[in-house]
GROMACS .gro file of C-alpha atoms in nm:
model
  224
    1UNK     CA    1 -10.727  -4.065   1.664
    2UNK     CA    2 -10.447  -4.296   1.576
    3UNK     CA    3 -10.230  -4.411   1.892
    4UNK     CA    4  -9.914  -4.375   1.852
    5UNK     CA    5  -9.708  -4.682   1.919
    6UNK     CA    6  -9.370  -4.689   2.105
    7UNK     CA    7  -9.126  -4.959   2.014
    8UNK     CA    8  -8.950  -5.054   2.296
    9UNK     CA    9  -8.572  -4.923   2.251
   10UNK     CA   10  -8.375  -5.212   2.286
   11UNK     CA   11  -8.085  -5.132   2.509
   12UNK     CA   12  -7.809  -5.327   2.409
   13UNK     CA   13  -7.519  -5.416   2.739
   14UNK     CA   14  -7.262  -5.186   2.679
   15UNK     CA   15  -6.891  -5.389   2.661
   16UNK     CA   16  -6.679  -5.338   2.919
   17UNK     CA   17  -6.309  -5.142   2.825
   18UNK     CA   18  -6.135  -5.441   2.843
   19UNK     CA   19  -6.365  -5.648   2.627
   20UNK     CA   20  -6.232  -5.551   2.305
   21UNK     CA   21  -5.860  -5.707   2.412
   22UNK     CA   22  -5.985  -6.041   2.521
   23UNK     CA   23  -6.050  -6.121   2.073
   24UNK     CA   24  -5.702  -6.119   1.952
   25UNK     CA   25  -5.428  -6.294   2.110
   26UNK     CA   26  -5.120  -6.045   1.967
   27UNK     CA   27  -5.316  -5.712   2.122
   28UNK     CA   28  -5.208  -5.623   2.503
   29UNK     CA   29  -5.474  -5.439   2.701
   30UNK     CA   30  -5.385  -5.107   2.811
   31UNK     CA   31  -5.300  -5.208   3.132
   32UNK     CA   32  -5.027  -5.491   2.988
   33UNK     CA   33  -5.239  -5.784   3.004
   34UNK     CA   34  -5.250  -6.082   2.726
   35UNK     CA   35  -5.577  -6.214   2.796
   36UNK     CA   36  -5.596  -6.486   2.570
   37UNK     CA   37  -5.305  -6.610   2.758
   38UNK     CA   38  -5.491  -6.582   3.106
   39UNK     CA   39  -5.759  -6.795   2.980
   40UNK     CA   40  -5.513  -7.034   2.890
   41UNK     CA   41  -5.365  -7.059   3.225
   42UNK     CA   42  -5.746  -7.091   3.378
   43UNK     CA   43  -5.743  -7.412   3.197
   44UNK     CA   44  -5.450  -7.541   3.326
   45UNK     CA   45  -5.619  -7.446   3.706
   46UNK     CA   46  -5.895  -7.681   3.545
   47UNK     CA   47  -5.734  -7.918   3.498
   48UNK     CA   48  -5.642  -8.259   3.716
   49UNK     CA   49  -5.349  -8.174   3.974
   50UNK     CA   50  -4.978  -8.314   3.906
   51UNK     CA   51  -4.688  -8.281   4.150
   52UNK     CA   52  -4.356  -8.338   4.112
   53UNK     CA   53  -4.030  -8.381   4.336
   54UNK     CA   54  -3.710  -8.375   4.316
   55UNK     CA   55  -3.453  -8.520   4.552
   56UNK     CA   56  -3.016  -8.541   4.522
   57UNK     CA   57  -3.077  -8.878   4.331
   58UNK     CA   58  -3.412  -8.912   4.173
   59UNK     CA   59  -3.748  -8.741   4.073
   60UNK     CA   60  -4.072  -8.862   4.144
   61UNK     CA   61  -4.437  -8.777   3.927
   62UNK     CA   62  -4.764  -8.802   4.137
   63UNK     CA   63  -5.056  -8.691   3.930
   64UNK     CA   64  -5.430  -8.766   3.936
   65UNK     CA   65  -5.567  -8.969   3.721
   66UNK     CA   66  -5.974  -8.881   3.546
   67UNK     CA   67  -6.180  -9.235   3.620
   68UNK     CA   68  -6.256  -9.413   3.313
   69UNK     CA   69  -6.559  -9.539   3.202
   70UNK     CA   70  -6.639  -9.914   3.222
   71UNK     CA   71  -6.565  -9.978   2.897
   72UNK     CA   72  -6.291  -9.772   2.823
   73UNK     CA   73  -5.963  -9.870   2.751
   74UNK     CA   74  -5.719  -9.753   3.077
   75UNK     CA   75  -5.428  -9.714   2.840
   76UNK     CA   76  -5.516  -9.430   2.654
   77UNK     CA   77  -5.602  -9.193   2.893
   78UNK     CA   78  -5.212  -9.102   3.031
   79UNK     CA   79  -5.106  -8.832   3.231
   80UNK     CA   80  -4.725  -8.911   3.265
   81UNK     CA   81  -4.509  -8.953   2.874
   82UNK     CA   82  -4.203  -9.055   2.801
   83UNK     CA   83  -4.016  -8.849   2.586
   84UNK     CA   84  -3.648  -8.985   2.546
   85UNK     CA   85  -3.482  -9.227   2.734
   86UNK     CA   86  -3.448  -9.066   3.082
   87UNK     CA   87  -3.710  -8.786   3.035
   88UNK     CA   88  -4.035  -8.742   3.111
   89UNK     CA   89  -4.351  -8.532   3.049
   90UNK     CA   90  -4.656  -8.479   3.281
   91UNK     CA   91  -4.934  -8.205   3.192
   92UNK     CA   92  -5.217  -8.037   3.349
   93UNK     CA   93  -5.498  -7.871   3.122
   94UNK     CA   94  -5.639  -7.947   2.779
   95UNK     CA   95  -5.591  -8.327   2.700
   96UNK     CA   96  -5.552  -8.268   2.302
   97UNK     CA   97  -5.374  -7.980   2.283
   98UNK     CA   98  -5.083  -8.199   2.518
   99UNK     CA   99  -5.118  -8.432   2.225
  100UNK     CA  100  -4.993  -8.245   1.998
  101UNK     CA  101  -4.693  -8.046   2.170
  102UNK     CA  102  -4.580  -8.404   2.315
  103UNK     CA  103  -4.560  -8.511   1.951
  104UNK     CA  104  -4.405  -8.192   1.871
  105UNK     CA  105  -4.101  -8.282   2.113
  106UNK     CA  106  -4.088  -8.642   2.055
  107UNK     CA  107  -3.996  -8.537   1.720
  108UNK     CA  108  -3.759  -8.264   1.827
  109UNK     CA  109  -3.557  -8.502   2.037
  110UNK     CA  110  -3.544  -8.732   1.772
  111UNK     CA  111  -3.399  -8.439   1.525
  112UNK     CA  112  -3.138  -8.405   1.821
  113UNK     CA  113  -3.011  -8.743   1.873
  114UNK     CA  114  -2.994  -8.746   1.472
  115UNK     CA  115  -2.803  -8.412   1.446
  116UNK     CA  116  -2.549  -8.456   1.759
  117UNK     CA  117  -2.521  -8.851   1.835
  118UNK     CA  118  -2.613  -8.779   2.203
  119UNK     CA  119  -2.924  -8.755   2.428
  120UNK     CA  120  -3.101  -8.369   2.514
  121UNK     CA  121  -3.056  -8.236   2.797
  122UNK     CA  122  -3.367  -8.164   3.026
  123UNK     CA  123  -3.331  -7.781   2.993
  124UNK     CA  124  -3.291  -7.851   2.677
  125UNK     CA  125  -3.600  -8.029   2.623
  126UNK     CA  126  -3.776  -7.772   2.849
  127UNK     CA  127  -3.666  -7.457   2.659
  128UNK     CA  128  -3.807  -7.593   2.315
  129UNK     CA  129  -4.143  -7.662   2.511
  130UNK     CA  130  -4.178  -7.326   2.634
  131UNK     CA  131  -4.064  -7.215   2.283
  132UNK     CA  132  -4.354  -7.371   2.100
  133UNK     CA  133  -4.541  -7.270   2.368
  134UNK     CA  134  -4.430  -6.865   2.344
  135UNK     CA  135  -4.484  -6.889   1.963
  136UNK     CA  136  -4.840  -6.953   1.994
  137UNK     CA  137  -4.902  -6.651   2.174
  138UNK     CA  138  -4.735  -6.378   1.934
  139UNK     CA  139  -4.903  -6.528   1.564
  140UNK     CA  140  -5.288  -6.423   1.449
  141UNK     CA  141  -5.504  -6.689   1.380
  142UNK     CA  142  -5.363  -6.947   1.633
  143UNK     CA  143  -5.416  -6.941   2.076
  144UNK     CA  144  -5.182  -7.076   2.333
  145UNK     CA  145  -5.182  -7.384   2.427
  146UNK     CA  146  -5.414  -7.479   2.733
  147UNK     CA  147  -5.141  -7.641   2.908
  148UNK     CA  148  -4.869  -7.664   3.212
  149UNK     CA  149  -4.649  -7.903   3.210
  150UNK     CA  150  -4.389  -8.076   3.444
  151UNK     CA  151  -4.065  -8.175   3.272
  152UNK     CA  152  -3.810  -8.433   3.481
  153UNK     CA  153  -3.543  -8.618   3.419
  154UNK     CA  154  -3.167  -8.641   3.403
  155UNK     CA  155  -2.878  -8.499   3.266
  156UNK     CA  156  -2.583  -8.700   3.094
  157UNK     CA  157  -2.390  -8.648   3.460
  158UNK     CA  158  -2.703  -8.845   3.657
  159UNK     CA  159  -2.807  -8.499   3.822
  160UNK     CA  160  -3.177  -8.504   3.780
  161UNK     CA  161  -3.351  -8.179   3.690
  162UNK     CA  162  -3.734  -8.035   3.716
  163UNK     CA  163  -3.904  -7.807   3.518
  164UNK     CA  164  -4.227  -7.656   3.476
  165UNK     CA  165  -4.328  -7.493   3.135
  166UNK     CA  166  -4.645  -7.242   3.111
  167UNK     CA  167  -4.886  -7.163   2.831
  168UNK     CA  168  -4.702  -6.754   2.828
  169UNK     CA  169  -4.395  -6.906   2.729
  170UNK     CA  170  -4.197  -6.939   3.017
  171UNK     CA  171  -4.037  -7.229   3.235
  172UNK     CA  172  -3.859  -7.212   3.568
  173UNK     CA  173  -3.648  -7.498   3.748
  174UNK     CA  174  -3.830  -7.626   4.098
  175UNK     CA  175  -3.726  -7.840   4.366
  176UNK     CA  176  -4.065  -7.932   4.409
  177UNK     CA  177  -4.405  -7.791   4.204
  178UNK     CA  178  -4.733  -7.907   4.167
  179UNK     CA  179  -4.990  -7.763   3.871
  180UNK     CA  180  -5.382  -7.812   3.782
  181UNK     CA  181  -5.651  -7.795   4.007
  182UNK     CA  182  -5.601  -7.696   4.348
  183UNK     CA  183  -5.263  -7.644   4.302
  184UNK     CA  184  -5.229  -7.406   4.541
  185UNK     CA  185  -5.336  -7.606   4.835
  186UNK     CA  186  -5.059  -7.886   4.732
  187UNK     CA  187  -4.788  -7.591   4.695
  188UNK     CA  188  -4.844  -7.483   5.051
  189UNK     CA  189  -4.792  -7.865   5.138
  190UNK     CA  190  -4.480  -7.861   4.964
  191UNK     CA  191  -4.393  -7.566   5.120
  192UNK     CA  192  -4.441  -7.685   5.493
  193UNK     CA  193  -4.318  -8.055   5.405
  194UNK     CA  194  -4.046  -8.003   5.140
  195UNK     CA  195  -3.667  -8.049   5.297
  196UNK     CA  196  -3.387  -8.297   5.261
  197UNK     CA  197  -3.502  -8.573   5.488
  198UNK     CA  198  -3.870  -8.551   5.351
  199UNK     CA  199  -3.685  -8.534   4.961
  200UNK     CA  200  -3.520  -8.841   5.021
  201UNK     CA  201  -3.840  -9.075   5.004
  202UNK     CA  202  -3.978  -8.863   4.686
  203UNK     CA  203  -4.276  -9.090   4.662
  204UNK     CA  204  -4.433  -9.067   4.999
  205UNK     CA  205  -4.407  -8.678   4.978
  206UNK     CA  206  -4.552  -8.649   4.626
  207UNK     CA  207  -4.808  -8.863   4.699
  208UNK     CA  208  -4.934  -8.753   5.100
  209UNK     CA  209  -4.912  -8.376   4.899
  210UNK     CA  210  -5.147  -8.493   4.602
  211UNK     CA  211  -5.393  -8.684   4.850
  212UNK     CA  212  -5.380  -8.359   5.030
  213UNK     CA  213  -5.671  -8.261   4.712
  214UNK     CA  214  -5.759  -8.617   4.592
  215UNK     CA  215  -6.091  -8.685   4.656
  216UNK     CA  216  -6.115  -9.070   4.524
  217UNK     CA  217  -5.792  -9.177   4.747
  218UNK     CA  218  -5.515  -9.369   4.631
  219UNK     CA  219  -5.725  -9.496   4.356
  220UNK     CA  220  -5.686  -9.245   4.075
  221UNK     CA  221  -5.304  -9.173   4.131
  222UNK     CA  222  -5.037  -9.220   3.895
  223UNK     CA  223  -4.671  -9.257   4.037
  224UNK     CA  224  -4.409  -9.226   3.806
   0.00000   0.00000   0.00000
């Protein structure tokens, strides 16, 4: 008699409902998610922690810095950019994709200053960010960008401003925000610590908040 063999049915994992959503960015789940765009913003909770704070006369960056290697030149890793003469740029998430949207607004505020003879404002600044941003989450064959960031500086009537952009598209003014890793333990400082005496001394706050998640100290802190 010849024995029959069985083959072994293969049984292949069955995807889940929502699996099919997570491959295009421009498809919404059923229950209105963009998941592309979550996965974006897990990056940014990856990534090392910035705070920022804002008081009636100035603004004040604390973010954590990655240690370089021994041979590496200090300079070109940089958390904090300039991006006109009294604004600034500070990030949490994907290193490279920063890159390019920093060199995406130093050109737009260059095209600005060309076109009007006079300086952006911060809003201004922060509501092309979040544009570029938004774009890249509504067009096949691109993703969003794996980035926060923390916009500050001043307007042309010295009041200073602060604004945090997010890889969905959209920014919101703060008196006091932090983003990256472990950001919510440093927003529940700010929270507790945050009021106009504490604002007054910007860096002390910004920086007791970020050591609040800091493991390496003062050390690895930026102060801008």
């Amino acid at each position: 008699r010849h024995r029959r063999r069985r083959r072994a049915a293969r049984v292949r994992p069955t995807p889940g409902p929502m699996a099919r959503y997570d491959r295009a960015i421009t498809v919404f789940s059923p229950d209105g998610h963009l998941f592309q765009v979550e996965y974006a913003m897990e990056a940014v909770r990856k990534g090392t922690t910035a705070v920022g704070v804002r008081s009636k006369d100035h603004i004040v960056f604390a973010v954590e810095r990655k240690s370089t290697a021994k041979l590496q030149d200090p300079r070109t890793v940089r958390k904090i950019h300039k991006l006109d003469a009294n604004i600034c740029l500070s990030f949490a998430g994907l290193t490279a994709d920063a890159r390019v949207l920093i060199n995406k607004t130093l050109v737009e505020c260059q095209s600005y200053r060309l076109t009007f003879e006079d300086s952006p404002s911060v809003e201004y600044v922060a509501e092309y960010v979040s544009g570029v941003q938004q774009r890249y989450t509504q067009s096949g064959g691109v993703r969003p960008f794996g980035i926060s960031t923390l916009i500050m500086g001043f307007d042309r009537d010295g009041t200073p401003q602060l604004f945090q952009t997010e890889p969905s598209g959209n920014y919101t003014a703060w008196k006091a925000v932090a983003i990256g890793r472990n950001q919510k333990t440093v927003k529940e400082y700010l929270e507790k610590n945050y009021s106009a005496e504490t604002a007054e001394d910007g860096v002390k706050l910004a920086c007791r908040a970020l050591l609040e998640v800091v493991e390496a100290g003062g050390k690895n802190i930026e102060v801008a």
